[in-house]
Amino acid sequence: MVSKTFAIDAATGLIKRAMGSAALTADAYIGTQHDQGAAVITDMLCRVVIEACDVASGNETYHLRIVGSNVSDRSDGTVLAERLLGDAGSIAIETVDTAAGDVVDIRFRTERGNTAYRYIDLHLDVSGTSPSITFGAYITKEIC
């Protein structure tokens, strides 16, 4: 089995959300956009550490998407990877609700359909009766 190593970096746009930030209750881009400097193919990982996740109504979902683009306004945005979190009853493949302490790793490549992307974003799409999620997140580049 191939093992990859990733390193934390404080470059602009890699720290997406600090631990202890306020809860999110609406769709939003998270943190500052990361600019790779050019449209290059890079293996990356987004680590999300859940601090709180409301699933009380039984229908809350939280869709985390890694979005790549070659225009800084995201007008050509393409989903590079995604992860669905929330109430297990609302997610077809999950058997356990998302809870505080969960660590979610989203591995992705800054390329889709033979197109490399320069700008990388994390987007949150929430749904349900009373969605509210608190988390810290960062993106890191593969180093080996």
mmCIF file of C-alpha atoms in Angstrom:
data_model
loop_
_atom_site.group_PDB
_atom_site.id
_atom_site.type_symbol
_atom_site.label_atom_id
_atom_site.label_comp_id
_atom_site.label_asym_id
_atom_site.label_seq_id
_atom_site.Cartn_x
_atom_site.Cartn_y
_atom_site.Cartn_z
ATOM 1 C CA MET A 1 0.000 0.000 0.000
ATOM 2 C CA VAL A 2 1.360 3.407 -0.965
ATOM 3 C CA SER A 3 1.779 5.831 1.915
ATOM 4 C CA LYS A 4 1.713 9.572 1.300
ATOM 5 C CA THR A 5 2.943 12.296 3.606
ATOM 6 C CA PHE A 6 1.423 15.770 3.777
ATOM 7 C CA ALA A 7 2.892 18.848 5.476
ATOM 8 C CA ILE A 8 1.024 21.767 7.049
ATOM 9 C CA ASP A 9 1.839 25.127 5.493
ATOM 10 C CA ALA A 10 0.630 28.593 6.488
ATOM 11 C CA ALA A 11 0.628 29.926 2.902
ATOM 12 C CA THR A 12 -2.360 32.111 2.040
ATOM 13 C CA GLY A 13 -5.504 30.071 1.524
ATOM 14 C CA LEU A 14 -4.273 26.799 3.020
ATOM 15 C CA ILE A 15 -5.581 27.449 6.537
ATOM 16 C CA LYS A 16 -9.288 27.427 5.700
ATOM 17 C CA ARG A 17 -10.860 27.794 9.140
ATOM 18 C CA ALA A 18 -9.405 28.084 12.632
ATOM 19 C CA MET A 19 -10.586 25.832 15.438
ATOM 20 C CA GLY A 20 -12.981 27.650 17.766
ATOM 21 C CA SER A 21 -14.581 29.755 15.017
ATOM 22 C CA ALA A 22 -18.303 30.538 15.127
ATOM 23 C CA ALA A 23 -20.808 27.976 13.868
ATOM 24 C CA LEU A 24 -21.819 28.044 10.199
ATOM 25 C CA THR A 25 -25.522 27.876 9.359
ATOM 26 C CA ALA A 26 -25.588 28.826 5.656
ATOM 27 C CA ASP A 27 -23.862 27.980 2.373
ATOM 28 C CA ALA A 28 -20.465 29.663 2.062
ATOM 29 C CA TYR A 29 -16.948 29.511 0.701
ATOM 30 C CA ILE A 30 -14.679 28.777 3.662
ATOM 31 C CA GLY A 31 -11.554 30.851 4.228
ATOM 32 C CA THR A 32 -9.325 32.572 1.724
ATOM 33 C CA GLN A 33 -8.874 31.193 -1.776
ATOM 34 C CA HIS A 34 -5.567 29.340 -2.299
ATOM 35 C CA ASP A 35 -3.597 30.458 -5.379
ATOM 36 C CA GLN A 36 -1.074 27.880 -6.598
ATOM 37 C CA GLY A 37 0.508 30.539 -8.849
ATOM 38 C CA ALA A 38 -0.242 28.550 -12.002
ATOM 39 C CA ALA A 39 -2.607 25.846 -13.211
ATOM 40 C CA VAL A 40 -0.626 22.820 -12.020
ATOM 41 C CA ILE A 41 -1.545 19.310 -10.949
ATOM 42 C CA THR A 42 -0.947 18.842 -7.220
ATOM 43 C CA ASP A 43 -2.023 16.040 -4.882
ATOM 44 C CA MET A 44 -3.561 17.611 -1.789
ATOM 45 C CA LEU A 45 -5.570 16.804 1.299
ATOM 46 C CA CYS A 46 -8.194 18.847 3.132
ATOM 47 C CA ARG A 47 -8.436 17.932 6.819
ATOM 48 C CA VAL A 48 -11.632 18.940 8.615
ATOM 49 C CA VAL A 49 -11.886 18.539 12.402
ATOM 50 C CA ILE A 50 -15.509 18.619 13.579
ATOM 51 C CA GLU A 51 -16.122 20.565 16.811
ATOM 52 C CA ALA A 52 -19.945 20.479 16.764
ATOM 53 C CA CYS A 53 -22.549 19.268 14.281
ATOM 54 C CA ASP A 54 -26.315 19.689 14.690
ATOM 55 C CA VAL A 55 -28.234 16.584 13.613
ATOM 56 C CA ALA A 56 -31.092 16.982 16.135
ATOM 57 C CA SER A 57 -33.910 17.337 13.589
ATOM 58 C CA GLY A 58 -32.772 14.215 11.773
ATOM 59 C CA ASN A 59 -32.439 15.816 8.338
ATOM 60 C CA GLU A 60 -29.395 18.098 8.503
ATOM 61 C CA THR A 61 -26.650 17.556 5.920
ATOM 62 C CA TYR A 62 -23.362 19.347 5.307
ATOM 63 C CA HIS A 63 -21.775 18.995 1.876
ATOM 64 C CA LEU A 64 -18.077 19.930 1.800
ATOM 65 C CA ARG A 65 -16.725 20.506 -1.697
ATOM 66 C CA ILE A 66 -13.220 21.205 -2.921
ATOM 67 C CA VAL A 67 -13.584 23.600 -5.862
ATOM 68 C CA GLY A 68 -10.888 24.270 -8.454
ATOM 69 C CA SER A 69 -10.916 27.214 -10.851
ATOM 70 C CA ASN A 70 -8.619 29.089 -13.204
ATOM 71 C CA VAL A 71 -10.376 32.421 -12.675
ATOM 72 C CA SER A 72 -10.157 34.014 -9.222
ATOM 73 C CA ASP A 73 -13.886 34.897 -9.243
ATOM 74 C CA ARG A 74 -14.675 31.140 -9.438
ATOM 75 C CA SER A 75 -16.778 31.614 -12.587
ATOM 76 C CA ASP A 76 -15.293 28.417 -14.043
ATOM 77 C CA GLY A 77 -15.404 26.473 -10.758
ATOM 78 C CA THR A 78 -15.258 22.685 -10.930
ATOM 79 C CA VAL A 79 -15.823 20.279 -8.035
ATOM 80 C CA LEU A 80 -12.606 18.303 -7.505
ATOM 81 C CA ALA A 81 -13.746 16.294 -4.468
ATOM 82 C CA GLU A 82 -16.615 16.236 -2.006
ATOM 83 C CA ARG A 83 -17.763 14.723 1.264
ATOM 84 C CA LEU A 84 -21.270 14.564 2.694
ATOM 85 C CA LEU A 85 -21.651 14.809 6.484
ATOM 86 C CA GLY A 86 -24.572 15.083 8.897
ATOM 87 C CA ASP A 87 -27.449 12.914 10.049
ATOM 88 C CA ALA A 88 -26.823 9.276 9.093
ATOM 89 C CA GLY A 89 -30.496 8.812 8.213
ATOM 90 C CA SER A 90 -30.178 11.513 5.552
ATOM 91 C CA ILE A 91 -26.994 10.096 4.006
ATOM 92 C CA ALA A 92 -27.433 6.878 2.048
ATOM 93 C CA ILE A 93 -23.999 5.381 2.760
ATOM 94 C CA GLU A 94 -23.401 6.569 6.341
ATOM 95 C CA THR A 95 -24.387 4.570 9.408
ATOM 96 C CA VAL A 96 -23.191 6.977 12.120
ATOM 97 C CA ASP A 97 -24.094 10.652 12.614
ATOM 98 C CA THR A 98 -21.301 13.194 12.236
ATOM 99 C CA ALA A 99 -20.166 14.180 15.745
ATOM 100 C CA ALA A 100 -17.699 16.371 17.616
ATOM 101 C CA GLY A 101 -14.210 14.918 17.423
ATOM 102 C CA ASP A 102 -14.613 13.391 13.968
ATOM 103 C CA VAL A 103 -11.693 14.009 11.615
ATOM 104 C CA VAL A 104 -12.587 14.047 7.931
ATOM 105 C CA ASP A 105 -9.847 13.776 5.304
ATOM 106 C CA ILE A 106 -10.716 14.744 1.741
ATOM 107 C CA ARG A 107 -7.949 13.732 -0.669
ATOM 108 C CA PHE A 108 -7.961 15.412 -4.056
ATOM 109 C CA ARG A 109 -5.930 16.354 -7.098
ATOM 110 C CA THR A 110 -6.041 19.858 -8.591
ATOM 111 C CA GLU A 111 -7.046 18.402 -11.939
ATOM 112 C CA ARG A 112 -10.295 17.162 -13.436
ATOM 113 C CA GLY A 113 -10.912 15.980 -16.984
ATOM 114 C CA ASN A 114 -7.343 16.796 -18.125
ATOM 115 C CA THR A 115 -7.641 20.384 -16.873
ATOM 116 C CA ALA A 116 -5.346 21.591 -14.080
ATOM 117 C CA TYR A 117 -6.604 24.327 -11.737
ATOM 118 C CA ARG A 118 -4.792 27.302 -10.244
ATOM 119 C CA TYR A 119 -7.227 28.390 -7.503
ATOM 120 C CA ILE A 120 -8.492 26.042 -4.777
ATOM 121 C CA ASP A 121 -11.465 26.674 -2.470
ATOM 122 C CA LEU A 122 -13.448 24.835 0.197
ATOM 123 C CA HIS A 123 -17.214 25.287 -0.107
ATOM 124 C CA LEU A 124 -19.899 24.301 2.420
ATOM 125 C CA ASP A 125 -23.488 23.618 1.338
ATOM 126 C CA VAL A 126 -25.919 23.069 4.239
ATOM 127 C CA SER A 127 -29.487 21.774 4.258
ATOM 128 C CA GLY A 128 -32.110 20.621 6.730
ATOM 129 C CA THR A 129 -34.304 22.135 9.429
ATOM 130 C CA SER A 130 -31.648 23.753 11.619
ATOM 131 C CA PRO A 131 -28.159 23.160 10.212
ATOM 132 C CA SER A 132 -25.250 24.349 12.345
ATOM 133 C CA ILE A 133 -21.690 23.077 12.134
ATOM 134 C CA THR A 134 -18.444 24.160 13.774
ATOM 135 C CA PHE A 135 -15.105 22.928 12.478
ATOM 136 C CA GLY A 136 -11.491 23.737 11.784
ATOM 137 C CA ALA A 137 -10.034 23.009 8.335
ATOM 138 C CA TYR A 138 -6.807 23.248 6.417
ATOM 139 C CA ILE A 139 -5.435 22.144 3.066
ATOM 140 C CA THR A 140 -2.004 20.607 2.729
ATOM 141 C CA LYS A 141 0.158 19.567 -0.204
ATOM 142 C CA GLU A 142 1.699 16.157 -0.699
ATOM 143 C CA ILE A 143 5.434 16.181 0.061
ATOM 144 C CA CYS A 144 6.572 12.701 -0.966
#
